mmCIF file of C-alpha atoms in Angstrom:
data_model
loop_
_atom_site.group_PDB
_atom_site.id
_atom_site.type_symbol
_atom_site.label_atom_id
_atom_site.label_comp_id
_atom_site.label_asym_id
_atom_site.label_seq_id
_atom_site.Cartn_x
_atom_site.Cartn_y
_atom_site.Cartn_z
ATOM 1 C CA UNK A 1 0.162 0.187 -0.241
ATOM 2 C CA UNK A 2 2.806 2.237 1.289
ATOM 3 C CA UNK A 3 4.841 1.980 -2.451
ATOM 4 C CA UNK A 4 1.167 2.682 -4.385
ATOM 5 C CA UNK A 5 -0.118 5.343 -2.089
ATOM 6 C CA UNK A 6 2.572 7.241 -0.008
ATOM 7 C CA UNK A 7 1.937 7.696 3.811
ATOM 8 C CA UNK A 8 -2.002 7.968 2.923
ATOM 9 C CA UNK A 9 -3.735 4.815 1.917
ATOM 10 C CA UNK A 10 -7.522 5.303 0.904
ATOM 11 C CA UNK A 11 -9.739 2.423 2.399
ATOM 12 C CA UNK A 12 -13.437 1.580 2.662
ATOM 13 C CA UNK A 13 -14.653 0.878 6.640
ATOM 14 C CA UNK A 14 -17.590 -0.508 5.294
ATOM 15 C CA UNK A 15 -19.211 -0.683 1.746
ATOM 16 C CA UNK A 16 -19.704 3.182 0.829
ATOM 17 C CA UNK A 17 -17.896 4.252 3.686
ATOM 18 C CA UNK A 18 -14.373 5.829 2.761
ATOM 19 C CA UNK A 19 -11.689 6.618 4.618
ATOM 20 C CA UNK A 20 -7.836 7.510 5.139
ATOM 21 C CA UNK A 21 -5.345 4.935 6.159
ATOM 22 C CA UNK A 22 -2.229 6.428 7.918
ATOM 23 C CA UNK A 23 0.578 4.660 6.888
ATOM 24 C CA UNK A 24 3.388 6.703 8.501
ATOM 25 C CA UNK A 25 3.908 6.689 11.904
ATOM 26 C CA UNK A 26 5.122 10.330 12.374
ATOM 27 C CA UNK A 27 2.279 11.876 9.931
ATOM 28 C CA UNK A 28 -0.161 9.161 12.114
ATOM 29 C CA UNK A 29 1.482 11.325 15.428
ATOM 30 C CA UNK A 30 0.973 14.636 13.552
ATOM 31 C CA UNK A 31 -2.728 13.965 13.047
ATOM 32 C CA UNK A 32 -3.161 12.879 16.055
ATOM 33 C CA UNK A 33 -1.873 15.872 17.859
ATOM 34 C CA UNK A 34 -4.012 18.205 15.555
ATOM 35 C CA UNK A 35 -7.217 18.928 17.171
ATOM 36 C CA UNK A 36 -7.995 21.474 15.000
ATOM 37 C CA UNK A 37 -8.290 19.861 11.938
ATOM 38 C CA UNK A 38 -8.963 16.470 13.558
ATOM 39 C CA UNK A 39 -11.014 16.433 16.347
ATOM 40 C CA UNK A 40 -11.553 13.502 18.096
ATOM 41 C CA UNK A 41 -15.338 14.126 18.101
ATOM 42 C CA UNK A 42 -16.609 11.919 15.614
ATOM 43 C CA UNK A 43 -20.325 13.831 15.377
ATOM 44 C CA UNK A 44 -19.453 15.709 12.121
ATOM 45 C CA UNK A 45 -18.238 12.581 10.527
ATOM 46 C CA UNK A 46 -21.466 11.056 11.624
ATOM 47 C CA UNK A 47 -23.828 13.497 9.810
ATOM 48 C CA UNK A 48 -22.291 11.635 6.412
ATOM 49 C CA UNK A 49 -22.927 7.850 8.014
ATOM 50 C CA UNK A 50 -26.087 6.166 7.452
ATOM 51 C CA UNK A 51 -27.481 4.942 11.199
ATOM 52 C CA UNK A 52 -27.423 1.299 9.472
ATOM 53 C CA UNK A 53 -23.456 1.404 8.929
ATOM 54 C CA UNK A 54 -22.097 -1.648 10.469
ATOM 55 C CA UNK A 55 -18.945 0.176 11.700
ATOM 56 C CA UNK A 56 -21.242 3.009 12.859
ATOM 57 C CA UNK A 57 -22.072 1.792 16.545
ATOM 58 C CA UNK A 58 -18.180 1.301 17.349
ATOM 59 C CA UNK A 59 -17.025 4.687 16.410
ATOM 60 C CA UNK A 60 -20.068 7.212 16.846
ATOM 61 C CA UNK A 61 -19.657 9.761 19.296
ATOM 62 C CA UNK A 62 -20.030 8.806 23.458
ATOM 63 C CA UNK A 63 -19.673 10.525 26.469
ATOM 64 C CA UNK A 64 -16.298 10.064 27.118
ATOM 65 C CA UNK A 65 -12.674 10.860 26.880
ATOM 66 C CA UNK A 66 -11.853 9.305 23.214
ATOM 67 C CA UNK A 67 -14.657 10.568 21.526
ATOM 68 C CA UNK A 68 -14.892 14.233 22.913
ATOM 69 C CA UNK A 69 -12.849 17.349 22.133
ATOM 70 C CA UNK A 70 -11.913 20.640 24.103
ATOM 71 C CA UNK A 71 -13.340 21.220 27.899
ATOM 72 C CA UNK A 72 -15.370 18.163 27.721
ATOM 73 C CA UNK A 73 -12.485 16.267 26.636
ATOM 74 C CA UNK A 74 -10.634 17.269 29.979
ATOM 75 C CA UNK A 75 -13.709 16.789 32.037
ATOM 76 C CA UNK A 76 -13.856 13.229 31.032
ATOM 77 C CA UNK A 77 -9.609 12.798 30.767
ATOM 78 C CA UNK A 78 -8.852 14.129 34.109
ATOM 79 C CA UNK A 79 -10.286 11.437 36.351
ATOM 80 C CA UNK A 80 -8.461 8.902 34.653
ATOM 81 C CA UNK A 81 -4.990 10.975 33.944
ATOM 82 C CA UNK A 82 -5.621 10.980 38.151
ATOM 83 C CA UNK A 83 -6.027 7.101 38.335
ATOM 84 C CA UNK A 84 -3.129 6.414 36.284
ATOM 85 C CA UNK A 85 -0.991 9.005 37.612
ATOM 86 C CA UNK A 86 0.534 5.871 39.855
ATOM 87 C CA UNK A 87 1.040 3.730 37.327
ATOM 88 C CA UNK A 88 4.915 2.642 36.909
ATOM 89 C CA UNK A 89 4.996 2.588 33.177
ATOM 90 C CA UNK A 90 8.545 1.008 32.893
ATOM 91 C CA UNK A 91 6.822 -1.894 34.898
ATOM 92 C CA UNK A 92 4.332 -1.902 32.124
ATOM 93 C CA UNK A 93 6.397 -1.971 29.582
ATOM 94 C CA UNK A 94 8.097 -5.123 30.859
ATOM 95 C CA UNK A 95 5.314 -7.166 31.599
ATOM 96 C CA UNK A 96 4.050 -6.409 27.796
ATOM 97 C CA UNK A 97 6.858 -6.651 26.221
ATOM 98 C CA UNK A 98 7.501 -10.611 28.040
ATOM 99 C CA UNK A 99 3.766 -11.415 27.114
ATOM 100 C CA UNK A 100 3.291 -9.882 23.578
ATOM 101 C CA UNK A 101 7.093 -10.507 22.710
ATOM 102 C CA UNK A 102 6.340 -14.678 22.381
ATOM 103 C CA UNK A 103 3.103 -14.320 20.573
ATOM 104 C CA UNK A 104 4.371 -11.791 17.729
ATOM 105 C CA UNK A 105 7.302 -13.964 17.477
ATOM 106 C CA UNK A 106 5.036 -17.132 16.700
ATOM 107 C CA UNK A 107 3.306 -15.298 13.815
ATOM 108 C CA UNK A 108 6.335 -13.711 12.295
ATOM 109 C CA UNK A 109 7.660 -17.284 10.606
ATOM 110 C CA UNK A 110 4.505 -17.297 8.984
ATOM 111 C CA UNK A 111 4.521 -14.146 7.479
ATOM 112 C CA UNK A 112 0.835 -13.374 8.467
ATOM 113 C CA UNK A 113 -1.654 -13.402 10.969
ATOM 114 C CA UNK A 114 -4.969 -13.668 12.326
ATOM 115 C CA UNK A 115 -5.214 -10.748 14.821
ATOM 116 C CA UNK A 116 -8.008 -12.173 16.876
ATOM 117 C CA UNK A 117 -6.957 -15.753 17.545
ATOM 118 C CA UNK A 118 -3.213 -15.573 17.119
ATOM 119 C CA UNK A 119 -2.838 -12.335 19.457
ATOM 120 C CA UNK A 120 -5.919 -10.657 20.884
ATOM 121 C CA UNK A 121 -7.615 -13.695 22.820
ATOM 122 C CA UNK A 122 -4.221 -15.317 23.937
ATOM 123 C CA UNK A 123 -2.669 -12.108 25.209
ATOM 124 C CA UNK A 124 -6.406 -11.181 27.090
ATOM 125 C CA UNK A 125 -6.770 -14.623 28.822
ATOM 126 C CA UNK A 126 -3.275 -14.011 30.578
ATOM 127 C CA UNK A 127 -3.505 -13.181 34.039
ATOM 128 C CA UNK A 128 -2.595 -9.729 35.347
ATOM 129 C CA UNK A 129 0.652 -9.795 36.912
ATOM 130 C CA UNK A 130 0.824 -11.300 39.876
ATOM 131 C CA UNK A 131 -2.462 -13.011 39.370
ATOM 132 C CA UNK A 132 -3.335 -16.431 39.314
ATOM 133 C CA UNK A 133 -3.956 -17.676 35.723
ATOM 134 C CA UNK A 134 -7.343 -19.152 34.337
ATOM 135 C CA UNK A 135 -8.140 -22.569 34.249
ATOM 136 C CA UNK A 136 -8.201 -24.103 30.731
ATOM 137 C CA UNK A 137 -11.595 -25.291 31.078
ATOM 138 C CA UNK A 138 -12.704 -21.877 32.747
ATOM 139 C CA UNK A 139 -10.608 -20.399 29.548
ATOM 140 C CA UNK A 140 -13.072 -22.248 26.876
ATOM 141 C CA UNK A 141 -16.050 -21.254 28.644
ATOM 142 C CA UNK A 142 -15.398 -17.492 28.510
ATOM 143 C CA UNK A 143 -13.010 -16.935 25.719
#
């Protein structure tokens, strides 16, 4: 895609719902930080998307920090920031690397991956640091 389109590739989120996929990391960071041209609030986007669109429910406007902007965003974000202020980010990084690395290594050999079955389900099935593991019987019922 990058060879054909560069850092911005046209995609369809669903039939008749065009979008732009940002392929470059630096450009993605610039876009995510440009709240004036690319606000987090999807209410304007929603105007052009039919109510029956299958991706709309997961992307539509909600009263939370992810889907708001300005003072509303700040109001929703401040309790999250306060709650996470005591988290040791270096420890989190170590735990994520230790858990995600082997999963990623497992599908890197193939050069392809079913993200849900080979990464998302296994990673969320791992217990939080220090918690007991879930039995395989219970894991099968839950996932």
